[in-house]
XYZ file of C-alpha atoms in Angstrom:
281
model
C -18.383 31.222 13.873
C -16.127 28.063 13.835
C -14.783 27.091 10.206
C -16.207 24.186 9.872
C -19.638 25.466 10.256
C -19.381 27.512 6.593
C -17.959 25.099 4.595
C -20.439 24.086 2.087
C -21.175 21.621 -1.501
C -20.548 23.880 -4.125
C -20.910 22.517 -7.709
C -21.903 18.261 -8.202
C -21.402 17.833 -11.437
C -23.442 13.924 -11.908
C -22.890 11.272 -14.640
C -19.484 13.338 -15.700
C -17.676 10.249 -17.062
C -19.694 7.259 -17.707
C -17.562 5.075 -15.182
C -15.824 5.888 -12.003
C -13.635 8.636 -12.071
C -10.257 7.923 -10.424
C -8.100 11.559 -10.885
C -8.349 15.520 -10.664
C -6.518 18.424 -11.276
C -7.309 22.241 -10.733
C -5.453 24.487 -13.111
C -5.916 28.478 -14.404
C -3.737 29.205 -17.538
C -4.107 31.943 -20.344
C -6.063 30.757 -23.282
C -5.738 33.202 -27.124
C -8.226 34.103 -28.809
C -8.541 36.250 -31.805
C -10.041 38.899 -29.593
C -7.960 39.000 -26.383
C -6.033 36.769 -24.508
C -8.253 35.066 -21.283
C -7.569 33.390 -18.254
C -9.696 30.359 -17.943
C -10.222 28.046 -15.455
C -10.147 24.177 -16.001
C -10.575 21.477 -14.000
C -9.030 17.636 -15.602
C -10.289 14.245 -14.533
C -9.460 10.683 -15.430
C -11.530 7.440 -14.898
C -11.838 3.701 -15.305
C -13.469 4.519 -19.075
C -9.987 5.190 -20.061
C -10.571 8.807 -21.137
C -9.311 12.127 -19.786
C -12.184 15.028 -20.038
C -10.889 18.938 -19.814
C -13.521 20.787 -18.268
C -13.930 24.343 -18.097
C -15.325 26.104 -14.736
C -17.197 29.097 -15.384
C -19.731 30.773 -13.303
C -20.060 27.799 -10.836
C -20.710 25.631 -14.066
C -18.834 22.350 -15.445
C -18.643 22.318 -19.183
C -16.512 19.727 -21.388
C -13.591 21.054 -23.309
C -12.513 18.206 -24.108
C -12.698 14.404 -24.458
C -8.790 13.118 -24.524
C -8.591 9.574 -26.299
C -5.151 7.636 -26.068
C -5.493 4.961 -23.723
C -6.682 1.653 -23.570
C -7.451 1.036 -20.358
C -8.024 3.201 -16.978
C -6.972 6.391 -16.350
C -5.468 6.013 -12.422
C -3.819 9.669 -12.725
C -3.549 13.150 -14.232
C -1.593 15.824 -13.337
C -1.147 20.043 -14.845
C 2.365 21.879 -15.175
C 2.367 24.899 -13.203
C 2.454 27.087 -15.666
C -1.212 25.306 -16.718
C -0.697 24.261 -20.736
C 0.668 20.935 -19.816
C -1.581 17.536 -18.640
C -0.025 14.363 -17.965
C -1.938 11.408 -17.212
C -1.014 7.732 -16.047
C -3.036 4.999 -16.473
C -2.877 0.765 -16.268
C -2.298 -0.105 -19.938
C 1.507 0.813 -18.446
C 1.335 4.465 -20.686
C 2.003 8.037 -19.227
C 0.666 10.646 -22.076
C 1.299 14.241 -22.278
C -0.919 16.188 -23.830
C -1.088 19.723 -24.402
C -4.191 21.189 -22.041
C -5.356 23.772 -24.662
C -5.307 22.067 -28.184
C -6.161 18.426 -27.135
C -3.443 17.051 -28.777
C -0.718 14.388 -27.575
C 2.402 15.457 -27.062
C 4.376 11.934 -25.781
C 3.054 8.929 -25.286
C 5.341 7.204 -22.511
C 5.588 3.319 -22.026
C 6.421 1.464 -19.183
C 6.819 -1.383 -17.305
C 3.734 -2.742 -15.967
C 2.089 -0.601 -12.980
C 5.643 1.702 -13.183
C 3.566 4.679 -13.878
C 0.924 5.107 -11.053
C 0.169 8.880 -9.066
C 2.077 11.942 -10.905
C 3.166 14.772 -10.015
C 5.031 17.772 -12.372
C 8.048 18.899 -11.061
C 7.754 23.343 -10.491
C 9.421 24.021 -13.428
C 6.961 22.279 -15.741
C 9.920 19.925 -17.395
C 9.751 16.799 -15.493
C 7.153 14.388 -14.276
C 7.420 12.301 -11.361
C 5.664 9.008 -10.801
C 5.179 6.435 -7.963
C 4.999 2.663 -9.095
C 3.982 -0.689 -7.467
C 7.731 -1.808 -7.071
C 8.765 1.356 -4.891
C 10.509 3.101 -7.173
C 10.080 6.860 -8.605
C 10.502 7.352 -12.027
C 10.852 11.000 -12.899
C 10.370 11.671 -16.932
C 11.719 14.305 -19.283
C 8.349 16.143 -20.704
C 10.740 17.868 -23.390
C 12.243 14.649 -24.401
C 9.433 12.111 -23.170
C 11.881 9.660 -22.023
C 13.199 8.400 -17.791
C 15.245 10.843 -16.960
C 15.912 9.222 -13.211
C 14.895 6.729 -10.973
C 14.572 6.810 -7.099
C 14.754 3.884 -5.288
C 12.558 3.641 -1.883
C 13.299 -0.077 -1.786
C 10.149 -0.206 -0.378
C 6.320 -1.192 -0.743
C 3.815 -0.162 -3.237
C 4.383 4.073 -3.822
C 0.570 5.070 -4.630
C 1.296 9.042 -3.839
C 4.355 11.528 -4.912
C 4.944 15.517 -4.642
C 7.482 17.848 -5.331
C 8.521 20.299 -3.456
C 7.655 24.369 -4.364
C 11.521 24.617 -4.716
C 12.144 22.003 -6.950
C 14.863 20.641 -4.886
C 12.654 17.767 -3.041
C 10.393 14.922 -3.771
C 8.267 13.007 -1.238
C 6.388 9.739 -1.995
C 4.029 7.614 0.236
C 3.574 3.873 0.427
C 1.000 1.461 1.086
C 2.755 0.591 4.158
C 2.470 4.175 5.500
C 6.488 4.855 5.140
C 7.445 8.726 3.905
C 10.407 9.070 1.802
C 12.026 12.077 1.302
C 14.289 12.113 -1.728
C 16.838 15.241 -2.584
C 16.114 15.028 -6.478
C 20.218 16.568 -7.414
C 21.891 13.832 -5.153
C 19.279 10.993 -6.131
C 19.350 9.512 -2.507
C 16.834 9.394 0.425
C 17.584 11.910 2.595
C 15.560 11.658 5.184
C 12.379 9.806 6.592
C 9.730 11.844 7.613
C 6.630 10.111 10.211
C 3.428 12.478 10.571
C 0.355 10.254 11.151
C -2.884 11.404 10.588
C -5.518 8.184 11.342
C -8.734 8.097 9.733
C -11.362 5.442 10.185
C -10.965 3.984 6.333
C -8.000 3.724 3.568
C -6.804 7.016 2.295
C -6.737 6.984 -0.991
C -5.645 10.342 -1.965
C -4.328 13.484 -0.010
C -3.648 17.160 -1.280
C -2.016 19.938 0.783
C -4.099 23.531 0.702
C -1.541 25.921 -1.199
C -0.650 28.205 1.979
C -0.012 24.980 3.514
C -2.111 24.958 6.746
C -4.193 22.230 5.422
C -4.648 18.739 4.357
C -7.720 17.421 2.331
C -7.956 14.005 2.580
C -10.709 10.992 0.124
C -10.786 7.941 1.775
C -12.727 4.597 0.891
C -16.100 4.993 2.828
C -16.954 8.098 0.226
C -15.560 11.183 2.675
C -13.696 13.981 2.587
C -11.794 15.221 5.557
C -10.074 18.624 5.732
C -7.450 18.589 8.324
C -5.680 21.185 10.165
C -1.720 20.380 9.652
C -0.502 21.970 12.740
C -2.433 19.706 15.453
C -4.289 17.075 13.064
C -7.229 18.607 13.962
C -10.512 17.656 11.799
C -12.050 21.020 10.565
C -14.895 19.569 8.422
C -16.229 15.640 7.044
C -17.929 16.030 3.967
C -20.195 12.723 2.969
C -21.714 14.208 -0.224
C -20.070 10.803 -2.455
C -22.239 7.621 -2.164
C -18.653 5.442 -3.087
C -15.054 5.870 -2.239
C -13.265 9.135 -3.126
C -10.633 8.497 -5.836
C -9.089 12.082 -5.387
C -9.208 15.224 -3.946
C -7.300 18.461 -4.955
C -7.572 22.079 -3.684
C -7.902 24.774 -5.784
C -4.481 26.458 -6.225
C -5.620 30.451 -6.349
C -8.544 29.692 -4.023
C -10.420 28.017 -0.608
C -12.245 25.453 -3.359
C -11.848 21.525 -2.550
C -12.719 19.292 -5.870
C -13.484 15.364 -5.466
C -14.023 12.894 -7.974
C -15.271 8.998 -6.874
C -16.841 5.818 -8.076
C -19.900 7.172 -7.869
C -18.872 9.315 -11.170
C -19.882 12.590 -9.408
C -17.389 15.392 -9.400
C -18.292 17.362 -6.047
C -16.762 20.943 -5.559
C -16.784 22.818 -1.999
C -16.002 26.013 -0.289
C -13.703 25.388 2.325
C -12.249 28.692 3.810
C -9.152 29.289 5.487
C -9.882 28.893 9.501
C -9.171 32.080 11.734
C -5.224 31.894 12.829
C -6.558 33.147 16.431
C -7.077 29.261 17.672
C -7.576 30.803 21.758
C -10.504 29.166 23.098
């Protein structure tokens, strides 16, 4: 049975913020109780209401944890630590916050230059932040000290994506004129340009690689989600279950789960399994 043919809408969670929702991320992380310690699963999203809600995922259910308050305009961002007990979220009132995932409370409250904090990404060993902003630069931020720790210079266009690298070593970042800069994050200086073109019919908003690294989930403007095969940009499935554009997409990090948020305020979650590595016709 081809791969595409299983995939299938999951959970829709409707009305979950009370204006578009812009930003996801998919985290697992030990929460203490006076019983026993659990692991829980949460899922984070940020909108154009200015709030960030902490949702927790239980038996293919969405329930609020809990309704973060700090900023004053909208949320265009949020991002987990690793290790899970960490959110950081960016949004246009020129403010990254950290907050810590399991209390609710605010840990740093960053400011910035206008649009400097945009997409963000935490660095592997949960004590930096990295963030694109409109002037090309990457601004990485101390979480322990919530001040710039370093800034990387694409002298480029708009940088609306970044990642970091499993080994902590690299960060990539993506423009709005469809340049790839890879920056070694010790030396501070591009090291290389990397071109991999994957052409979709509408503006890509938001991309996420699957975490064994075979795939790539892309939410475009036209309210799809395409998950693409990295090795020969093959499309294995088009999901149209958003009736606006998709703001983001993330995969889940200890499963085959896909999780989009849009304008349409709808969080949509779907199984999308790994395809069979036997690709002979």
């Amino acid at each position: 049975m081809p791969a595409a043919s299983v995939y299938s809408l999951l959970i829709k969670k409707e009305n979950a913020h009370e204006d578009p929702i812009y930003s996801c991320a998919w985290t697992q992380t030990n929460i203490s109780s006076e019983a026993k310690e659990q692991i829980k699963e949460f899922l984070v999203t940020g909108g154009l209401d200015g709030l960030v809600k902490v949702w927790h995922i239980e038996n293919n259910k969405l329930e609020l944890f809990h309704t973060l308050q700090g900023h004053s305009m909208a949320v265009v961002s949020v991002a987990i630590s690793p290790d899970g007990h960490t959110i950081a979220s960016a949004s246009l009132d020129s403010t990254m916050i950290i907050w810590d995932l399991t209390s609710g409370n605010k840990v740093h409250e960053i400011q910035s230059e206008a649009t400097d904090v945009w997409k963000v990404a935490f660095s592997p060993n949960n004590t930096h932040v990295a963030s694109g902003s409109h002037t090309g630069k990457v601004i990485i931020y101390s979480i322990v000290k919530g001040i710039v720790h370093k800034i990387l210079d694409t002298r480029g266009k708009f940088t609306i994506c970044v990642a970091w690298s499993a080994d902590d070593k690299y960060i990539s970042c993506g423009a709005v004129d469809g340049t790839v800069c890879i920056f070694d994050v010790q030396q501070g200086n591009a090291s290389a340009n990397l071109v991999k073109n994957i052409n979709l019919k509408s503006w890509v908003l938001n991309a996420c690689f699957s975490k064994d690294g075979t795939r790539i989930a892309a939410a475009t403007a036209d309210g799809s989600v395409h998950v693409i095969l990295l090795a020969d940009c093959k499309i294995l499935k088009q999901f149209h279950e958003h009736s606006s554009m998709v703001w983001d997409v993330k995969f889940k990090p200890t499963s085959d789960h896909l999780v989009s948020v849009s304008k349409d305020k709808c969080i949509n979650i779907y199984e999308c399994p790994i395809p069979p590595k036997d690709t002979k016709k």
